[in-house]
Amino acid sequence: MPCGEDWLNHPLGIVQGFFAQNGVNPDWEKKVIEYFKEKLKENNAPKWVPSLNEVPLHYLKPNSFVKFRCMIQDMFDPEFYMGVYETVNQNTKARVLHFGKYRDVAECGPQQELDLNSPRSTTLERQTFYCVPVPGESTWVKEAYINANQARVSPSTSYTPSRHKRSYEDDEDMDLQPSKQKDQHASARQAGSVGGLQWCGEPKRLETEASTGQQLNSLNLSSPFDLNFPLPGEKGPACLVKVYEDWDCFKVNDILELYGILSVDPVLSVLNHDDRDASAQLDPMECTDAAEEQRVHSPPASLVPRIHVVLAQKLQHINPLLPTCLNKEESKACKFVSSFMSELSPVRAELLGFLTHALLGDSLAAEYLILHLISTVYTRRDVLPLGKFTVNLSGCPRNSTFTEHLYRIIQHLVPASFRLQMTIENMNHLKFIPHKDYAANRLVSGLLQLPSNTSLVIDETLLEQGQLDSPGVHNVTALSKLITWQKVDYDFSYHQMEFPCNINVLITSEGRSLLPADCQVHLQPQLVPPNMEEHMSSLLAGVLPSALSKFRVYLTLLRFLDYSISDDVTKAVEDDFVEMRKNDPQSITADDLHQLLVVARFLSLSAGQTTLSRERWLRAKQLESLRRHRLQQQKCVNGNEL
C-alpha cells in the first residue's frame, strides 16, 4: 500500500500545507496537482483509492480522496467561489488566510468570522458537471473493477459539521452586494440562521401577504429527486463534479475517470432547505422556476455527493482488461498490444466458433457479427460518418427468446450495451431524445444519450401491429438518424442541437428491418435447439474465463488500430471495380464499392492486419457475394424483398 495515508484520508491537509507555504502565489495550485499525480504513480496507488462506483457512500469518509468513473450527463453554468478568503478572530483580531478551492463550505475556527471586505480575498470560477455512472456498463466490467480495487474502507461515523461553517458561495454572492444592502440584510439573516449556519443571497422583493407561503407549499417542489440516468434500471451514485482546470476539454457524454475530494457535508442540505424557506416569502409566480432550479442544482449531498476534482482523465474505453491509455508513446501499452497481437489468429478463430454456436450454427452471420462488434466511426467526411457498420440480422425466430439470449452473449463480450425492445408501447411512451428543462435549467436525459462505443441491440422481433402516435414517430425518426448519421438531435424547445455519437447498432428482425442498416444478413440456422435458454446458457458455461477475457480484449483493442490502404492496392481495387462493372453494370454501384471497402477494412483489422492485402480484398468480395446470394434466395422463396 502507498506509504503515508494522509493524502488518501486527509487530502485537504496536504492542500493546506502547499497553500501555507506559498500563500496567494498561484503556484501552490500547480504543486498540489503535481503532488497527487506523483502519488498516483506509486505502487499501484490508483487501486488503493476508494471508488464511488464500488464503495457505498456511507463507507466513505467526508473530505477523503476518491475516484469516480462516470459520464458527463449535463453541464451546469459556471459558478463563482471564494478562492482565497480571510477570517478575523473576534478576540485577538488576528487575521488568517484560507483557501476555498476543493471546498463547498468555508472553514472558520472558534471565535473566527469571515471578513467579506478583505482586499486579500479573491473570487474565482469553476465549472460544475452533473455526472452519472457509465450507462449500460456490463456486469463483468463492474466486477473486474471491484476485484482490482484494494481500498480499505469501513462505515464512517456520523459526521457532524462544525457550527462555525457557512457557505462561501453564498458569502461570495453577498460580497457582490453594495455594503448598504449587506447591512440591511444582516438582521434578516439572523432570523434564518440554523445552528449557527446562516443563509444569504441576492436581495429580492419581499411580499407581506400571508397566503404566499401557502401558495408555495401547494407547488410540486418537493417531488422525489430524479437522478436523471439515461437508461432505466441503472444504479449507482450521481455526482456534482466541480472542475477547476481545463474544463473546456470536456463535453457532454464524455466518459471520465476523476480523482478528487469528496464533499458530503450535511450543511449543503441545510443551506438548500434554508434557501427554499427564504423563497417562501417571495412572489410564487416569480420564484417557482428558481426554486425548481435550486432543487435540481443543489440536491442533498447524501443523495448526490460532490467531488472537487484534482485530476481528470477522458477515457478512451472502460475495458478493465486493457491499459487505460492505448497511445503509442506509452511503453506499457505498446508491450501489451504487441503481445496480444502475436496471438490474435487463434483468438479470432475461437471467437468465430463461439459466435457461430450463438447464432445457431450460422458461420457467415458470425463473421459479420465480429465485423460489426469491432466497427467504429474513425472519421467524418462532411456529414458522413465513416466506419459505422449497422447490421440488420433478419430471419430471427419470431415470438422467441433468441434475441434476448443473443443479447446476453453480447453483454458478456462488450463493456457497455443496451437492448431496446421495439414494441409499440415502448416506441410511443419511452423518452429517446434528451431535452432541455428550462424551469430546472437542466438537460433531461433520454435513452439515446449514450457514450461512444456502446452496443445498442434493437429487438424488432417484438414489434406487433399497432398505431404509432406522434412521440412514437419521433422516436423512430431519432433511431433512423442515429443509424444513418451517427448523431442525435437534442431538443432545446426553440431549436435542435446536433450531438455526434459513435454507437454500434445491431437490429434483429424477422423480415427486413423498418430501420435503415448498412448491411442485412439473413440468418440461416443450422440447428434448432429444443430449449433456447439451455443452449445459450451451456454455451456461456462452456467457455473458459481466460478465453472470455481474450474475446473482450480482442473486441475492444481492434477499434483503436490504425488502418491504411497502399497505393498499389488502391489501384488494384479500382481496376477490380471497373472489371466488375464491365461484366454486369447493374450488379455493383458506387455504394456497393463503399460497402466492400468497409467490410474489407474490418475484415483486415479482425485478422490484426492494419493494411489491406489482396487476400483480404478477395475474402471481402467472397463474404459479400455469399451474403447477397442468401438474400436473393430468400427473396425468391418468399416472393418479396426482405
Short mmCIF file of C-alpha atoms in Angstrom, two decimals, residues 392-396 507-513 520-524 631 642:
data_model
loop_
_atom_site.label_atom_id
_atom_site.label_comp_id
_atom_site.label_asym_id
_atom_site.label_seq_id
_atom_site.Cartn_x
_atom_site.Cartn_y
_atom_site.Cartn_z
CA ASN A 392 -29.65 -6.00 -39.61
CA LEU A 393 -29.80 -9.67 -38.65
CA SER A 394 -33.03 -10.76 -40.33
CA GLY A 395 -34.62 -14.20 -40.23
CA CYS A 396 -34.62 -14.25 -36.43
CA ILE A 507 -31.05 -4.84 -35.36
CA THR A 508 -32.69 -8.25 -35.05
CA SER A 509 -35.85 -8.76 -37.07
CA GLU A 510 -37.98 -11.42 -38.75
CA GLY A 511 -38.05 -9.78 -42.19
CA ARG A 512 -36.14 -6.76 -43.38
CA SER A 513 -35.95 -4.10 -40.69
CA GLN A 520 -28.52 -7.02 -43.93
CA VAL A 521 -27.54 -10.58 -43.08
CA HIS A 522 -30.28 -13.21 -43.23
CA LEU A 523 -29.86 -15.81 -40.52
CA GLN A 524 -29.77 -19.44 -41.67
CA LEU A 631 -30.75 -12.62 -49.60
CA LEU A 642 -36.50 -8.78 -47.42
#
